[in-house]
XYZ file of C-alpha atoms in Angstrom:
292
model
C 65.475 -23.317 13.970
C 69.291 -25.909 13.732
C 69.502 -26.886 10.420
C 67.633 -31.069 10.393
C 69.478 -33.914 10.592
C 67.493 -36.654 7.522
C 69.167 -40.120 8.000
C 68.855 -41.952 4.073
C 69.986 -44.667 1.990
C 70.554 -45.317 -1.141
C 70.634 -49.623 -2.956
C 71.426 -50.022 -6.561
C 74.210 -47.838 -9.539
C 73.726 -44.368 -9.464
C 73.050 -44.729 -13.239
C 70.029 -46.773 -12.680
C 65.690 -44.336 -12.417
C 66.242 -43.843 -9.111
C 62.952 -44.245 -6.541
C 62.020 -42.354 -3.108
C 59.650 -44.224 -0.912
C 58.444 -42.229 1.536
C 57.064 -44.677 4.757
C 54.102 -43.833 7.104
C 52.907 -41.142 9.772
C 55.813 -41.494 13.369
C 57.479 -44.614 11.592
C 61.288 -44.891 9.807
C 62.516 -45.810 6.286
C 63.128 -49.815 7.509
C 59.769 -50.045 8.086
C 60.071 -50.624 3.860
C 61.538 -54.516 4.136
C 65.085 -55.269 2.490
C 63.313 -57.576 0.451
C 61.136 -55.273 -1.192
C 63.835 -52.844 -2.058
C 66.208 -55.340 -3.167
C 62.864 -56.736 -5.402
C 63.807 -53.606 -7.075
C 67.250 -53.037 -7.026
C 67.518 -56.437 -9.004
C 65.264 -55.028 -12.094
C 67.190 -51.860 -11.665
C 66.538 -49.372 -9.860
C 68.554 -46.804 -7.884
C 65.927 -47.165 -4.707
C 65.901 -44.262 -1.232
C 64.737 -44.701 2.081
C 64.887 -41.984 4.662
C 63.368 -41.689 8.337
C 61.001 -39.052 8.962
C 62.104 -36.220 11.499
C 61.386 -37.734 15.267
C 62.232 -41.206 14.015
C 65.157 -43.367 14.259
C 68.554 -41.494 13.059
C 66.788 -38.265 11.355
C 67.313 -35.622 13.620
C 64.587 -34.850 16.551
C 62.764 -31.509 17.510
C 62.068 -29.844 20.236
C 59.103 -29.179 19.594
C 57.802 -26.845 21.895
C 59.818 -24.194 20.885
C 59.863 -25.199 17.397
C 56.482 -26.995 16.265
C 55.446 -27.779 12.612
C 53.387 -29.513 11.008
C 52.499 -31.756 7.790
C 53.495 -29.268 5.199
C 57.608 -29.164 7.276
C 57.467 -32.958 6.257
C 56.082 -32.715 2.980
C 59.087 -30.496 2.640
C 61.592 -33.063 3.647
C 60.582 -35.349 0.227
C 62.521 -32.129 -1.748
C 65.153 -32.046 1.076
C 65.721 -36.279 1.308
C 66.142 -35.808 -3.284
C 68.464 -32.767 -3.152
C 70.506 -34.071 -0.904
C 70.603 -37.337 -3.802
C 70.714 -34.988 -6.191
C 67.775 -35.695 -8.003
C 65.477 -32.996 -9.817
C 62.861 -35.706 -10.764
C 62.613 -39.050 -8.783
C 59.616 -41.554 -8.954
C 57.868 -41.600 -5.700
C 56.167 -44.412 -3.994
C 54.274 -43.896 -0.743
C 52.606 -45.866 2.382
C 50.381 -44.604 4.552
C 51.168 -41.091 4.994
C 54.101 -41.836 2.639
C 51.421 -42.198 0.071
C 49.845 -38.968 1.327
C 53.089 -37.195 1.305
C 53.403 -38.306 -2.560
C 50.170 -37.289 -3.435
C 50.651 -33.153 -2.044
C 54.542 -33.746 -4.192
C 52.949 -34.253 -6.658
C 49.863 -31.787 -6.789
C 53.042 -29.019 -5.399
C 55.331 -29.327 -7.643
C 55.115 -31.889 -10.523
C 57.883 -31.554 -12.610
C 59.988 -33.584 -9.963
C 57.465 -36.908 -9.578
C 58.189 -39.011 -12.710
C 55.356 -41.763 -11.684
C 53.749 -41.701 -8.429
C 52.539 -44.810 -6.502
C 50.372 -45.172 -3.301
C 50.211 -48.357 -1.018
C 47.490 -48.290 1.581
C 46.505 -44.707 1.886
C 43.586 -42.411 1.611
C 43.689 -39.122 -0.464
C 44.883 -35.812 -0.185
C 42.725 -33.715 1.098
C 40.103 -36.036 1.877
C 40.089 -35.299 5.242
C 41.480 -38.923 7.011
C 42.445 -37.356 10.029
C 39.327 -36.411 11.418
C 37.582 -39.490 10.482
C 39.986 -41.276 12.265
C 38.972 -38.994 15.456
C 35.532 -38.827 14.892
C 35.547 -42.723 14.946
C 38.351 -42.590 17.978
C 36.342 -40.530 19.633
C 32.473 -42.339 18.842
C 31.529 -38.866 16.459
C 29.171 -39.567 13.963
C 31.141 -39.255 10.161
C 29.165 -36.678 8.367
C 28.018 -37.572 5.342
C 30.329 -37.649 2.448
C 33.034 -39.159 4.927
C 36.198 -41.179 3.995
C 34.842 -45.026 4.872
C 35.830 -45.564 8.279
C 38.766 -47.568 10.235
C 37.856 -51.594 11.087
C 36.830 -51.381 14.019
C 38.884 -54.003 16.186
C 41.353 -50.677 14.728
C 39.148 -48.075 16.343
C 38.501 -50.956 20.183
C 42.607 -51.134 19.729
C 44.175 -47.582 19.852
C 41.113 -46.658 22.043
C 42.283 -48.328 24.579
C 46.235 -47.815 23.818
C 45.435 -43.632 24.006
C 43.904 -44.362 27.021
C 46.787 -46.582 29.256
C 49.822 -46.155 30.379
C 52.140 -45.940 28.569
C 54.940 -48.975 29.218
C 57.724 -48.892 31.031
C 60.177 -50.876 29.563
C 61.932 -51.908 26.204
C 60.020 -55.667 26.493
C 56.396 -53.859 27.347
C 57.085 -50.943 24.465
C 58.195 -53.874 21.857
C 55.101 -55.852 22.647
C 52.908 -52.506 22.535
C 54.938 -52.123 18.838
C 53.727 -56.119 18.424
C 51.117 -55.973 19.168
C 50.043 -52.847 16.869
C 52.146 -54.264 13.891
C 49.375 -57.604 14.567
C 46.719 -54.764 14.866
C 47.462 -53.280 11.295
C 48.988 -57.075 9.386
C 45.238 -57.251 8.499
C 43.682 -60.974 8.564
C 44.032 -62.041 5.524
C 47.636 -63.507 5.110
C 49.506 -65.796 9.048
C 50.861 -63.399 11.500
C 54.473 -63.710 11.782
C 55.409 -62.839 15.464
C 59.180 -64.539 15.608
C 59.736 -61.163 12.563
C 57.815 -58.980 13.919
C 59.655 -59.058 17.432
C 62.840 -58.682 15.176
C 61.694 -56.316 13.480
C 60.096 -53.575 15.930
C 63.714 -54.498 18.730
C 65.592 -53.260 15.192
C 63.134 -50.475 15.433
C 62.872 -49.885 18.837
C 66.645 -49.594 19.238
C 68.088 -47.381 16.468
C 65.344 -44.862 17.316
C 67.695 -40.958 19.155
C 64.398 -40.022 20.698
C 61.120 -43.854 20.088
C 59.082 -41.475 22.208
C 59.665 -38.310 19.677
C 57.466 -39.939 17.047
C 54.975 -38.624 18.721
C 55.852 -35.339 17.432
C 53.290 -35.848 13.955
C 50.754 -35.921 16.076
C 51.482 -33.030 17.396
C 52.020 -32.126 13.600
C 48.540 -32.427 12.663
C 47.520 -31.008 15.790
C 49.221 -27.110 14.497
C 47.819 -26.835 11.373
C 46.074 -28.553 7.870
C 47.586 -32.214 8.214
C 46.648 -32.887 4.202
C 45.672 -30.161 2.709
C 44.330 -28.897 0.025
C 41.395 -30.187 -1.080
C 39.922 -30.997 -4.215
C 43.088 -30.676 -6.302
C 43.844 -35.016 -6.889
C 42.550 -33.783 -10.588
C 45.719 -31.672 -10.844
C 47.708 -35.613 -11.326
C 49.924 -34.752 -13.991
C 52.789 -37.655 -12.662
C 51.536 -41.308 -13.809
C 49.636 -43.523 -10.918
C 49.040 -46.649 -9.530
C 47.770 -46.945 -6.238
C 47.736 -50.362 -4.050
C 45.592 -51.117 -1.753
C 45.215 -54.679 0.463
C 42.474 -56.516 0.377
C 41.983 -56.919 4.408
C 43.362 -53.419 5.015
C 42.337 -52.255 8.095
C 42.454 -48.518 8.731
C 42.021 -47.436 5.093
C 39.382 -49.561 4.214
C 38.267 -48.467 -0.055
C 39.956 -45.344 0.343
C 42.837 -46.368 -2.523
C 39.088 -47.106 -4.794
C 38.832 -42.876 -3.840
C 42.086 -42.256 -5.156
C 41.893 -43.099 -8.018
C 38.740 -42.169 -9.083
C 40.514 -38.823 -8.492
C 43.602 -38.347 -10.283
C 43.213 -38.843 -14.414
C 44.418 -42.134 -15.853
C 44.966 -43.703 -12.375
C 45.483 -47.702 -11.465
C 43.677 -49.273 -9.055
C 45.783 -53.302 -7.923
C 43.194 -54.924 -5.245
C 46.796 -56.698 -3.216
C 44.976 -60.330 -1.890
C 45.755 -60.891 1.752
C 47.979 -57.827 2.218
C 47.100 -55.477 5.138
C 47.760 -52.606 6.146
C 52.096 -53.527 5.747
C 54.584 -55.641 3.957
C 54.906 -58.309 4.985
C 57.127 -61.171 3.078
C 53.919 -63.075 1.281
C 53.500 -59.787 -1.269
C 56.936 -58.951 -1.464
C 57.143 -59.576 -5.107
C 53.767 -59.002 -6.461
C 54.336 -55.308 -4.524
C 58.316 -55.028 -6.649
C 56.963 -55.907 -9.585
C 54.163 -54.476 -10.035
C 56.100 -50.929 -8.469
C 58.828 -51.856 -11.136
C 56.267 -52.432 -14.596
C 54.423 -49.081 -13.227
C 58.231 -47.264 -12.981
C 59.410 -48.862 -16.394
C 59.915 -46.932 -19.466
């Protein structure tokens, strides 16, 4: 297999404690807002963010010729740490990035100084199966994780049934509609800011269609295993969930219950994105959690 290039950037003094930001599935590292990153750097942290494989400026993969699973995406975390000369770091993961952070904390605890999980699901909890059953209208077995909000299910059912957009404007309009949905209903949605962000995401991607490989990766193998091992997480853990989370409502409390000593923080108004209104609160929470 040809060596895969992973784009990353580092901000802050190399002598400061390192934080690795792990974004969600099918997403670019720039979705970690500059203002949030700046708050961490101003608080004395060395911050690294990166584009997952098949997103943004990172390399793209011919999935038919060289298929991969989410285990391989998880191993990219180690590649980024190694590339920046880090034996360990504070991990901060959002959505699927939070699952990756949990996986690394279980598998290689010596590489995780602390763990912060934002808007995520518990490792091994079957989040992917819950989503697929919701989208296909199948009943959820007893004990399953809470389903996404009805408006989320309706949006993605329509999206999966629609023809792909044919031009830049339509693609960006669709990306904004998705961001509006993920934003939730707890805070005002700034459509102008959303357009600027999605234009940037669109235009810096090597191949915008390659993000679909993340779905193929989930189907190619167990998306997030192993099951029932969160009690093995040794890193101090902070779990953050928005009060208006539309994708994984209530999942944060389940994570906090399963990881010894984990703390749960609910951010008022936040959905599944990181809008300006919560940047300062999130940065302060992460700075406090990674102090000492």
